Short mmCIF file of C-alpha atoms in Angstrom, two decimals:
data_model
loop_
_atom_site.label_atom_id
_atom_site.label_comp_id
_atom_site.label_asym_id
_atom_site.label_seq_id
_atom_site.Cartn_x
_atom_site.Cartn_y
_atom_site.Cartn_z
CA MET A 53 -15.09 16.44 6.63
CA LYS A 54 -18.73 15.48 6.38
CA SER A 55 -17.82 12.18 4.71
CA LEU A 56 -15.66 11.11 7.66
CA PHE A 57 -18.47 11.99 10.08
CA LYS A 58 -20.84 9.99 7.91
CA ILE A 59 -18.53 6.97 7.96
CA MET A 60 -18.14 7.24 11.75
CA ARG A 61 -21.91 7.56 12.16
CA ASN A 62 -22.49 4.46 10.03
CA TYR A 63 -19.97 2.49 12.03
CA VAL A 64 -21.52 3.53 15.36
CA GLY A 65 -24.93 2.56 14.01
CA THR A 66 -23.56 -0.76 12.85
CA ALA A 67 -22.03 -1.46 16.28
CA VAL A 68 -25.37 -0.66 18.00
CA PHE A 69 -27.21 -2.89 15.53
CA ILE A 70 -24.80 -5.79 16.11
CA THR A 71 -25.15 -5.40 19.90
CA CYS A 72 -28.94 -5.39 19.72
CA MET A 73 -29.01 -8.40 17.44
CA VAL A 74 -26.72 -10.38 19.75
CA LEU A 75 -28.87 -9.48 22.78
CA VAL A 76 -32.08 -10.50 20.99
CA LEU A 77 -30.60 -13.80 19.83
CA ASN A 78 -29.27 -14.51 23.33
CA PHE A 79 -32.72 -13.84 24.81
CA MET A 80 -34.29 -16.18 22.27
CA LEU A 81 -31.69 -18.84 23.05
CA LEU A 82 -32.29 -18.50 26.81
CA ALA A 83 -36.02 -18.81 26.31
CA GLY A 84 -35.53 -21.90 24.18
CA LEU A 85 -33.25 -23.51 26.74
CA THR A 86 -35.74 -22.72 29.49
CA LEU A 87 -38.57 -24.34 27.58
CA HIS A 88 -36.43 -27.33 26.57
CA TYR A 89 -34.81 -28.11 29.89
CA GLY A 90 -37.53 -26.89 32.28
CA THR A 91 -39.25 -29.87 34.01
CA GLN A 92 -42.20 -28.19 35.70
CA SER A 93 -44.84 -28.69 33.01
CA GLU A 94 -43.73 -32.24 32.29
CA ALA A 95 -43.65 -33.11 36.02
CA LYS A 96 -47.13 -31.64 36.62
CA GLY A 97 -48.61 -33.80 33.91
CA LYS A 98 -47.02 -36.92 35.31
CA ILE A 99 -48.15 -36.18 38.89
CA SER A 100 -51.74 -35.65 37.73
CA GLN A 101 -51.66 -39.14 36.24
CA ILE A 102 -50.32 -40.56 39.52
CA ALA A 103 -53.13 -38.83 41.44
CA ARG A 104 -55.71 -40.49 39.23
CA GLU A 105 -54.17 -43.91 39.92
CA ILE A 106 -54.76 -43.60 43.70
CA GLN A 107 -58.05 -45.43 44.34
CA ASN A 108 -60.27 -45.63 47.42
CA SER A 109 -60.75 -49.34 48.12
CA GLY A 110 -63.16 -48.84 51.06
CA ASP A 111 -60.55 -49.85 53.61
CA GLY A 112 -58.24 -47.03 52.53
CA TYR A 113 -56.43 -45.65 49.54
CA VAL A 114 -54.27 -47.87 47.31
CA LEU A 115 -52.04 -47.21 44.29
CA THR A 116 -52.58 -49.19 41.14
CA ASP A 117 -49.81 -50.97 39.29
CA GLN A 118 -49.86 -48.24 36.65
CA GLY A 119 -49.42 -45.66 39.39
CA GLU A 120 -46.41 -47.55 40.83
CA THR A 121 -44.86 -47.54 37.37
CA LEU A 122 -45.35 -43.81 37.14
CA LEU A 123 -43.76 -43.34 40.57
CA ASN A 124 -40.51 -44.93 39.42
CA GLY A 125 -37.82 -42.25 39.67
CA TYR A 126 -39.49 -40.47 42.59
CA ALA A 127 -38.31 -40.83 46.20
CA TRP A 128 -41.69 -40.89 48.00
CA ALA A 129 -45.29 -39.70 47.86
CA PHE A 130 -48.22 -39.08 50.20
CA LEU A 131 -51.83 -37.91 50.01
CA LEU A 132 -53.33 -35.29 52.34
CA ASP A 133 -57.01 -34.77 53.11
CA ALA A 134 -58.64 -31.38 53.63
CA GLY A 135 -57.50 -31.35 57.27
CA GLY A 136 -53.84 -31.94 56.39
CA ASN A 137 -53.82 -35.58 57.58
CA VAL A 138 -51.77 -38.18 55.68
CA ILE A 139 -54.34 -40.68 54.36
CA TRP A 140 -51.95 -42.52 52.01
CA SER A 141 -48.15 -42.72 51.73
CA TYR A 142 -45.52 -44.40 49.60
CA ASP A 143 -41.92 -44.89 50.88
CA THR A 144 -42.02 -41.72 52.99
CA PRO A 145 -39.10 -41.25 55.39
CA GLU A 146 -39.79 -42.37 58.97
CA ASP A 147 -39.28 -38.89 60.39
CA PHE A 148 -42.03 -37.35 58.26
CA PRO A 149 -45.10 -36.32 60.37
CA GLU A 150 -48.62 -37.75 59.84
CA ARG A 151 -50.23 -34.33 59.72
CA TYR A 152 -49.29 -31.01 58.10
CA THR A 153 -50.64 -27.59 58.82
CA ALA A 154 -51.62 -25.10 56.17
CA ALA A 155 -48.37 -23.23 56.85
CA ASP A 156 -46.37 -26.45 56.30
CA VAL A 157 -48.14 -27.05 53.02
CA ALA A 158 -47.52 -23.48 51.87
CA ALA A 159 -43.81 -23.82 52.72
CA PHE A 160 -43.09 -26.99 50.78
CA SER A 161 -45.65 -26.86 47.97
CA LYS A 162 -43.37 -24.92 45.54
CA TRP A 163 -39.96 -25.67 46.98
CA TYR A 164 -38.52 -28.38 49.20
CA LEU A 165 -39.61 -30.67 52.06
CA ASP A 166 -36.68 -31.69 54.21
CA ASP A 167 -34.35 -30.98 51.20
CA TYR A 168 -36.49 -33.13 48.90
CA PRO A 169 -37.71 -31.30 45.79
CA VAL A 170 -41.51 -31.40 45.96
CA GLN A 171 -44.24 -31.49 43.33
CA CYS A 172 -47.91 -31.08 44.35
CA TRP A 173 -51.20 -31.82 42.65
CA LYS A 174 -54.71 -31.03 43.93
CA GLN A 175 -57.14 -33.88 43.30
CA GLY A 176 -60.62 -32.86 44.50
CA GLU A 177 -60.38 -32.03 48.22
CA LYS A 178 -57.13 -33.91 48.51
CA LEU A 179 -53.51 -32.89 47.83
CA LEU A 180 -50.94 -35.30 46.37
CA VAL A 181 -47.36 -34.52 47.38
CA VAL A 182 -44.52 -36.26 45.47
CA GLY A 183 -40.87 -35.91 46.47
CA GLU A 184 -37.92 -36.38 44.14
CA GLU A 185 -34.47 -37.51 45.14
CA LYS A 186 -32.34 -34.95 46.91
CA ASP A 187 -30.09 -32.87 44.59
CA SER A 188 -32.01 -34.07 41.54
CA VAL A 189 -33.84 -30.80 40.73
CA TRP A 190 -32.77 -27.15 41.14
CA LYS A 191 -35.79 -25.00 41.92
CA HIS A 192 -35.85 -21.22 41.65
CA GLN A 193 -39.05 -19.80 40.31
CA MET A 194 -38.75 -22.47 37.62
CA GLU A 195 -37.48 -25.98 37.94
CA PHE A 196 -34.51 -27.44 36.07
CA GLY A 197 -33.05 -30.89 36.17
CA MET A 198 -29.61 -31.28 37.77
CA PRO A 199 -28.09 -32.69 34.51
CA PHE A 200 -28.89 -29.35 32.94
CA MET A 201 -27.36 -27.43 35.85
CA LYS A 202 -24.21 -29.54 35.62
CA LYS A 203 -23.93 -28.67 31.91
CA ILE A 204 -24.51 -24.97 32.38
CA GLY A 205 -20.77 -24.16 32.53
CA SER A 206 -20.01 -25.79 29.18
CA MET A 207 -23.17 -24.32 27.73
CA PHE A 208 -22.10 -20.86 28.90
CA ARG A 209 -18.77 -21.27 27.13
CA THR A 210 -20.57 -22.47 24.03
CA ILE A 211 -22.85 -19.43 24.15
CA LEU A 212 -19.83 -17.12 24.49
CA LEU A 213 -18.15 -18.74 21.49
CA ALA A 214 -21.40 -18.52 19.53
CA ASN A 215 -21.69 -14.84 20.42
CA GLY A 216 -18.10 -14.24 19.32
CA GLY A 217 -18.72 -16.06 16.05
CA LEU A 218 -21.93 -14.13 15.51
CA ILE A 219 -20.20 -10.81 16.13
CA LEU A 220 -17.38 -11.79 13.72
CA LEU A 221 -19.96 -12.77 11.13
CA PHE A 222 -21.73 -9.43 11.42
CA CYS A 223 -18.41 -7.58 11.35
CA PHE A 224 -17.34 -9.52 8.26
CA PHE A 225 -20.61 -8.77 6.52
CA PHE A 226 -20.52 -5.05 7.25
CA GLY A 227 -16.74 -4.91 6.66
CA LEU A 228 -17.27 -6.51 3.26
CA HIS A 229 -19.91 -3.91 2.50
CA PHE A 230 -17.52 -1.14 3.53
CA TYR A 231 -14.68 -2.74 1.53
CA ARG A 232 -16.84 -2.74 -1.57
CA SER A 233 -17.49 0.95 -1.00
CA LEU A 234 -13.78 1.73 -0.59
CA ARG A 235 -12.51 -0.45 -3.45
CA PRO A 236 -13.45 2.05 -6.21
CA LEU A 237 -11.73 4.82 -4.19
CA ALA A 238 -8.54 2.75 -3.89
CA ALA A 239 -8.62 1.98 -7.62
CA GLY A 240 -9.18 5.66 -8.36
CA ILE A 241 -6.19 6.69 -6.23
CA GLU A 242 -4.00 4.14 -8.04
CA ASP A 243 -5.17 5.51 -11.40
CA LEU A 244 -4.40 9.05 -10.25
CA ALA A 245 -0.89 7.92 -9.29
CA LYS A 246 -0.54 6.62 -12.87
CA GLU A 247 -1.69 10.03 -14.17
CA GLU A 248 -4.89 8.52 -15.56
CA SER A 249 -8.26 10.28 -15.58
CA ILE A 250 -10.96 8.88 -13.28
CA HIS A 251 -14.68 9.35 -12.72
CA LEU A 252 -16.11 7.60 -9.65
CA GLN A 253 -19.76 7.19 -8.75
CA GLU A 254 -20.67 9.73 -6.07
CA LYS A 255 -23.07 7.73 -3.91
CA GLY A 256 -23.14 5.89 -0.60
CA MET A 257 -21.16 6.74 2.50
CA THR A 258 -18.02 7.39 0.40
CA GLY A 259 -19.84 9.65 -2.05
CA GLU A 260 -18.19 12.86 -0.82
CA LEU A 261 -14.72 11.31 -0.99
CA ALA A 262 -15.46 10.12 -4.54
CA GLU A 263 -16.57 13.66 -5.42
CA LYS A 264 -13.29 15.11 -4.10
CA LEU A 265 -11.26 12.56 -6.08
CA ASN A 266 -13.22 13.39 -9.24
CA GLN A 267 -12.52 17.08 -8.70
CA THR A 268 -8.82 16.34 -8.14
CA SER A 269 -8.72 14.29 -11.34
CA GLU A 270 -10.31 17.12 -13.34
CA ARG A 271 -7.88 19.65 -11.85
CA LEU A 272 -4.89 17.43 -12.68
CA GLU A 273 -6.16 16.97 -16.23
CA ARG A 274 -6.38 20.73 -16.68
CA GLN A 275 -2.88 21.20 -15.26
CA LYS A 276 -1.58 18.43 -17.51
CA ALA A 277 -3.08 20.12 -20.56
CA VAL A 278 -1.50 23.44 -19.54
CA ILE A 279 1.92 21.81 -19.06
CA GLU A 280 1.71 19.95 -22.37
CA ALA A 281 0.76 23.17 -24.16
CA ARG A 282 3.63 25.02 -22.46
CA ASP A 283 6.13 22.28 -23.30
CA THR A 284 4.98 22.18 -26.92
CA ALA A 285 5.36 25.95 -27.17
CA ARG A 286 8.80 25.73 -25.55
CA THR A 287 9.98 23.02 -27.95
CA ASN A 288 8.65 24.90 -30.97
CA TRP A 289 10.28 28.11 -29.75
CA ILE A 290 13.66 26.42 -29.30
CA ALA A 291 13.45 24.83 -32.74
CA GLY A 292 12.44 28.12 -34.34
CA VAL A 293 15.11 30.22 -32.62
CA SER A 294 17.79 27.62 -33.38
CA HIS A 295 16.84 27.66 -37.04
CA ASP A 296 16.77 31.48 -37.20
CA ILE A 297 20.16 31.81 -35.47
CA ARG A 298 21.94 29.12 -37.48
CA THR A 299 21.95 31.01 -40.81
CA PRO A 300 23.37 34.36 -39.64
CA LEU A 301 25.81 32.51 -37.36
CA SER A 302 27.12 30.52 -40.34
CA MET A 303 27.66 33.79 -42.25
CA ILE A 304 29.54 35.35 -39.30
CA MET A 305 31.79 32.31 -38.93
CA GLY A 306 32.34 32.10 -42.69
CA TYR A 307 33.36 35.76 -43.03
CA ALA A 308 35.59 35.41 -39.95
CA GLU A 309 37.44 32.50 -41.61
CA GLN A 310 37.85 34.48 -44.85
CA LEU A 311 39.22 37.53 -43.05
CA LEU A 312 41.63 35.35 -41.03
CA SER A 313 43.12 34.08 -44.28
CA ALA A 314 43.47 37.60 -45.75
CA GLU A 315 47.11 38.83 -45.98
CA ASN A 316 46.35 42.49 -45.23
CA MET A 317 45.22 41.76 -41.65
CA ASP A 318 47.68 42.54 -38.87
CA ALA A 319 48.21 40.31 -35.80
CA GLU A 320 45.78 42.21 -33.53
CA GLN A 321 43.00 42.08 -36.10
CA LYS A 322 43.55 38.36 -36.66
CA LYS A 323 43.43 37.80 -32.91
CA GLN A 324 40.08 39.60 -32.73
CA LEU A 325 38.77 37.62 -35.72
CA GLY A 326 39.91 34.42 -34.03
CA ILE A 327 37.90 35.37 -30.94
CA ILE A 328 34.85 36.02 -33.14
CA ARG A 329 35.26 32.63 -34.80
CA ASP A 330 35.79 30.77 -31.49
CA GLN A 331 32.78 32.44 -29.87
CA GLY A 332 30.72 31.57 -32.95
CA VAL A 333 31.74 27.92 -32.51
CA LYS A 334 30.67 28.11 -28.87
CA ILE A 335 27.29 29.56 -29.84
CA LYS A 336 26.91 26.81 -32.43
CA HIS A 337 27.62 24.14 -29.81
CA LEU A 338 25.21 25.78 -27.37
CA ILE A 339 22.45 25.73 -29.99
CA GLU A 340 23.16 22.08 -30.71
CA ASP A 341 23.09 21.28 -26.98
CA LEU A 342 19.83 23.19 -26.56
CA ASN A 343 18.18 21.29 -29.41
CA LEU A 344 19.51 17.96 -28.20
CA THR A 345 18.46 18.43 -24.57
CA SER A 346 14.98 19.46 -25.69
CA LYS A 347 14.63 16.33 -27.85
CA LEU A 348 15.99 14.05 -25.16
CA GLN A 349 13.77 15.65 -22.55
CA TYR A 350 10.59 14.83 -24.46
CA GLN A 351 11.78 11.50 -25.94
CA MET A 352 11.93 13.02 -29.43
CA GLN A 353 15.52 11.94 -30.10
CA PRO A 354 15.64 8.41 -31.56
CA LEU A 355 18.55 6.21 -30.44
CA ARG A 356 20.38 4.69 -33.39
CA GLN A 357 21.43 1.50 -31.67
CA GLU A 358 24.49 -0.38 -32.90
CA GLU A 359 27.20 -2.57 -31.44
CA PHE A 360 30.59 -1.01 -30.77
CA HIS A 361 33.73 -1.40 -28.68
CA PRO A 362 33.63 1.26 -25.94
CA ALA A 363 37.40 1.10 -25.39
CA LYS A 364 38.04 1.65 -29.10
CA LEU A 365 35.56 4.55 -29.19
CA MET A 366 37.26 6.30 -26.25
CA ARG A 367 40.70 5.98 -27.92
CA GLN A 368 39.31 7.58 -31.07
CA ILE A 369 37.89 10.50 -29.03
CA VAL A 370 41.19 11.08 -27.18
CA THR A 371 43.16 10.82 -30.45
CA SER A 372 40.90 13.38 -32.15
CA TYR A 373 41.74 15.94 -29.45
CA TYR A 374 45.47 15.51 -30.07
CA ASN A 375 45.01 15.55 -33.85
CA ASN A 376 43.04 18.82 -33.62
CA GLY A 377 45.96 20.60 -31.95
CA LEU A 378 45.57 20.10 -28.20
CA ALA A 379 47.54 22.77 -26.36
CA GLY A 380 50.70 21.64 -24.64
CA CYS A 381 49.40 22.56 -21.18
CA TYR A 382 46.77 19.78 -21.44
CA GLU A 383 47.26 16.02 -21.24
CA ILE A 384 44.68 13.27 -21.72
CA HIS A 385 45.48 9.76 -20.50
CA PHE A 386 43.27 6.72 -21.16
CA ASP A 387 43.61 3.32 -19.54
CA ALA A 388 41.20 0.40 -20.14
CA ALA A 389 41.28 -2.83 -18.14
CA GLY A 390 42.20 -5.92 -20.12
CA LYS A 391 38.75 -7.44 -19.77
CA VAL A 392 37.18 -4.29 -21.26
CA GLU A 393 39.04 -4.48 -24.59
CA PRO A 394 36.95 -7.26 -26.22
CA ILE A 395 33.58 -6.05 -24.85
CA LEU A 396 30.85 -5.01 -27.26
CA ILE A 397 27.89 -2.96 -26.05
CA THR A 398 24.83 -1.54 -27.82
CA GLY A 399 24.11 2.17 -27.98
CA ASP A 400 23.98 5.34 -30.06
CA VAL A 401 27.65 5.91 -30.94
CA SER A 402 27.06 9.49 -32.06
CA LEU A 403 25.33 10.53 -28.81
CA LEU A 404 27.82 8.74 -26.56
CA THR A 405 30.71 10.34 -28.47
CA ARG A 406 29.04 13.70 -27.90
CA ALA A 407 28.73 12.97 -24.16
CA PHE A 408 32.38 11.95 -23.70
CA GLU A 409 33.62 14.87 -25.81
CA ASN A 410 31.55 17.25 -23.64
CA LEU A 411 33.15 15.89 -20.47
CA ILE A 412 36.69 16.20 -21.82
CA GLY A 413 35.86 19.61 -23.33
CA ASN A 414 34.58 20.86 -19.96
CA SER A 415 37.90 20.02 -18.32
CA ILE A 416 39.78 21.90 -21.05
CA ARG A 417 37.48 24.95 -21.24
CA HIS A 418 37.31 25.55 -17.49
CA ASN A 419 41.03 25.14 -16.81
CA GLU A 420 42.73 27.82 -18.92
CA ASN A 421 46.12 27.22 -17.24
CA GLY A 422 46.10 23.58 -18.26
CA CYS A 423 45.25 20.27 -16.56
CA THR A 424 45.65 16.52 -16.87
CA VAL A 425 42.59 14.41 -17.68
CA ASP A 426 42.78 10.76 -16.57
CA ILE A 427 40.22 8.41 -18.11
CA THR A 428 39.81 4.81 -16.92
CA MET A 429 37.41 2.14 -18.12
CA ASN A 430 36.50 -0.99 -16.16
CA THR A 431 33.52 -3.21 -15.28
CA CYS A 432 31.63 -3.81 -12.02
CA THR A 433 28.59 -5.69 -10.72
CA ASP A 434 26.00 -4.24 -8.36
CA GLY A 435 24.12 -6.01 -5.58
CA SER A 436 21.43 -7.31 -7.93
CA GLY A 437 24.01 -8.97 -10.20
CA MET A 438 23.68 -6.32 -12.93
CA GLY A 439 26.89 -5.70 -14.86
CA TRP A 440 28.08 -2.16 -15.66
CA LEU A 441 30.74 -0.57 -17.84
CA VAL A 442 32.33 2.12 -15.65
CA THR A 443 34.05 5.08 -17.32
CA GLU A 444 35.68 7.46 -14.84
CA MET A 445 37.09 10.86 -15.79
CA LYS A 446 39.26 12.84 -13.40
CA ASP A 447 41.20 16.06 -13.82
CA ASP A 448 43.49 18.04 -11.53
CA GLY A 449 41.97 21.42 -12.39
CA CYS A 450 39.66 23.79 -10.53
CA GLY A 451 36.86 21.23 -10.14
CA ILE A 452 33.11 21.63 -10.53
CA PRO A 453 31.47 24.44 -8.50
CA GLU A 454 29.00 23.31 -5.84
CA ASN A 455 26.19 25.41 -7.30
CA VAL A 456 26.64 23.64 -10.66
CA ILE A 457 26.37 20.22 -8.98
CA GLN A 458 23.30 21.34 -7.05
CA GLY A 459 21.72 22.84 -10.17
CA LEU A 460 22.30 19.62 -12.08
CA GLU A 461 20.66 17.57 -9.32
CA GLU A 462 17.68 19.91 -9.10
CA GLU A 463 17.07 20.06 -12.84
CA GLN A 464 13.73 18.42 -13.51
CA MET A 465 13.55 16.25 -16.55
CA GLY A 466 9.83 16.86 -17.04
CA SER A 467 9.82 20.63 -16.90
CA GLY A 468 13.27 21.87 -17.71
CA GLN A 469 13.07 24.25 -14.73
CA GLN A 470 15.00 24.60 -11.55
CA SER A 471 13.32 23.08 -8.53
CA GLY A 472 11.27 25.73 -6.80
CA GLN A 473 10.51 27.82 -9.91
CA ILE A 474 6.79 28.25 -10.51
CA ALA A 475 5.53 26.77 -13.76
CA GLY A 476 4.91 29.42 -16.37
CA GLN A 477 6.54 32.18 -14.33
CA PRO A 478 9.47 33.89 -16.13
CA GLN A 479 12.83 34.26 -14.42
CA THR A 480 13.91 37.66 -13.22
CA GLU A 481 17.12 39.18 -14.47
CA LYS A 482 18.79 38.48 -11.12
CA GLU A 483 17.71 34.81 -11.19
CA SER A 484 18.90 34.43 -14.76
CA VAL A 485 22.35 35.81 -13.94
CA SER A 486 22.77 33.84 -10.70
CA ARG A 487 21.68 30.53 -12.20
CA PRO A 488 24.75 28.38 -13.01
CA HIS A 489 25.41 27.23 -16.57
CA ILE A 490 24.84 23.44 -16.57
CA MET A 491 23.78 22.83 -20.17
CA GLY A 492 26.84 20.75 -21.12
CA LEU A 493 26.70 18.44 -18.10
CA PHE A 494 22.92 18.25 -18.35
CA VAL A 495 23.16 17.01 -21.94
CA VAL A 496 25.70 14.37 -20.86
CA LYS A 497 23.40 13.22 -18.07
CA GLN A 498 20.41 13.00 -20.43
CA ILE A 499 22.37 10.95 -22.97
CA VAL A 500 23.57 8.53 -20.30
CA LEU A 501 20.10 8.15 -18.77
CA SER A 502 18.55 7.57 -22.21
CA HIS A 503 20.86 4.54 -22.50
CA GLY A 504 19.67 3.18 -19.15
CA GLY A 505 22.90 4.29 -17.46
CA LYS A 506 23.94 6.29 -14.41
CA PHE A 507 25.72 9.64 -14.15
CA GLU A 508 27.64 10.43 -10.96
CA ILE A 509 29.67 13.44 -9.82
CA ARG A 510 31.93 12.24 -7.03
CA ALA A 511 33.57 14.28 -4.31
CA ALA A 512 37.25 15.03 -4.99
CA LYS A 513 39.89 16.93 -3.00
CA LYS A 514 41.10 18.55 -6.22
CA GLY A 515 39.65 18.77 -9.69
CA ALA A 516 36.61 16.98 -11.07
CA ASP A 517 35.66 13.30 -10.71
CA ILE A 518 32.81 12.04 -12.90
CA ARG A 519 31.62 8.47 -13.43
CA VAL A 520 29.49 7.23 -16.30
CA LEU A 521 27.96 3.75 -15.93
CA LEU A 522 26.44 1.97 -18.92
CA PRO A 523 24.59 -1.36 -18.57
CA LEU A 524 26.28 -4.53 -19.79
CA ALA A 525 23.03 -6.48 -20.14
CA ALA A 526 23.49 -6.64 -23.91
CA GLU A 527 27.29 -6.76 -23.94
CA LYS A 528 29.17 -9.30 -26.04
CA THR A 529 32.78 -10.08 -26.62
CA ALA A 530 34.17 -10.22 -30.11
CA GLU A 531 34.85 -13.95 -29.69
CA LYS A 532 31.21 -14.69 -28.70
CA ARG A 533 29.95 -12.68 -31.66
CA THR A 534 32.17 -14.69 -34.01
CA GLU A 535 30.91 -17.96 -32.50
CA GLN A 536 27.28 -16.87 -32.99
CA ARG A 537 27.97 -16.15 -36.63
#
């Protein structure tokens, strides 16, 4: 991408700039140290003063008191005439000669004489030579005092630390600039994750990235509008079809009931009418499930919250099956733990009754040769300390097909489509036939999830094993409720 190349180019340019700045500042620092610690100019001025204090007394050359004061700190001094003869000396070593050739003068004038650092000053036709103590001055092109040379190691470390700090300062400054450029992009990505629309300024080194994010946001907004329009059309279609089917279905079921009660119908005709009536009831329940799942899917079904005893509710559901003529090949057993009996929880009793009836009804409908349904109710606590009411339903029938379990897991709450189906693309006849019927279990799962619960299909060697977990965060016992009143 061009934007990435631009960012890389800016960073390379920044690194080159930092390097150049550090080099320039180091050069300036070296020059300052040279000027501050260099002794040549200061020494030359002092030696010129000493030369002026050497006077010709007629009998020879003598040094004034002021000159002796100026010589304090120096090791020795002598004065040469134009022929290189020593015409005046001060504390010179005994082994120094009394005459120096031009070659000797050229050798020591800028460097050393017998390991003594030497400073020279021309006074008329004469040459003043002043020697400093051995190992007091380091001379190489320029002259530095030995205290400075002894400090050079610590100064070098200080310079390194200063360079490191300077580089960090530059990096912080440019990093802060880059952070300020990236911060709107990070905020935009977070907003996109929240499905919010964004519009970032498309300038600077991140301008192209901002442009791409803006384009992505616009594309997502268009897709969102298409999905919302499709979902609205789907909901309206379901509501309309359900309404249109309900009236003729009621007439079919009503006439079937009337004909079943007629005395002139033989056994075979009544059997056929019974099938018509039962299939009409199934269609009615399917329509109700379709409407309910659509409302739950788009949060259009209000929860009528009220307190109730879950153990008492389950007994009523089981009893209603027996009172409505449960066939002898089916048995329903319910067992609630003692601690569950007094518990009160909050929820929509009508929806939860529908969910539990669907689960029991599934076991009965899919096991025509009969089965036993065992229902248990207990409590548990998860790792976070959250309490749950656990209702487990098992039967010893044919179990739940694997494709039904997979279809239930793949069902997407936001789209109502199987995973992998393209939005807006109709199913083929083959796909429609092969897709498992999961409406009943899907409705149960939606009801449980709408109550903040969990729906689990567990592996079983035989039959079905389903667990429904409802939160106990708002649970109360009957005794606590009485105390509060």
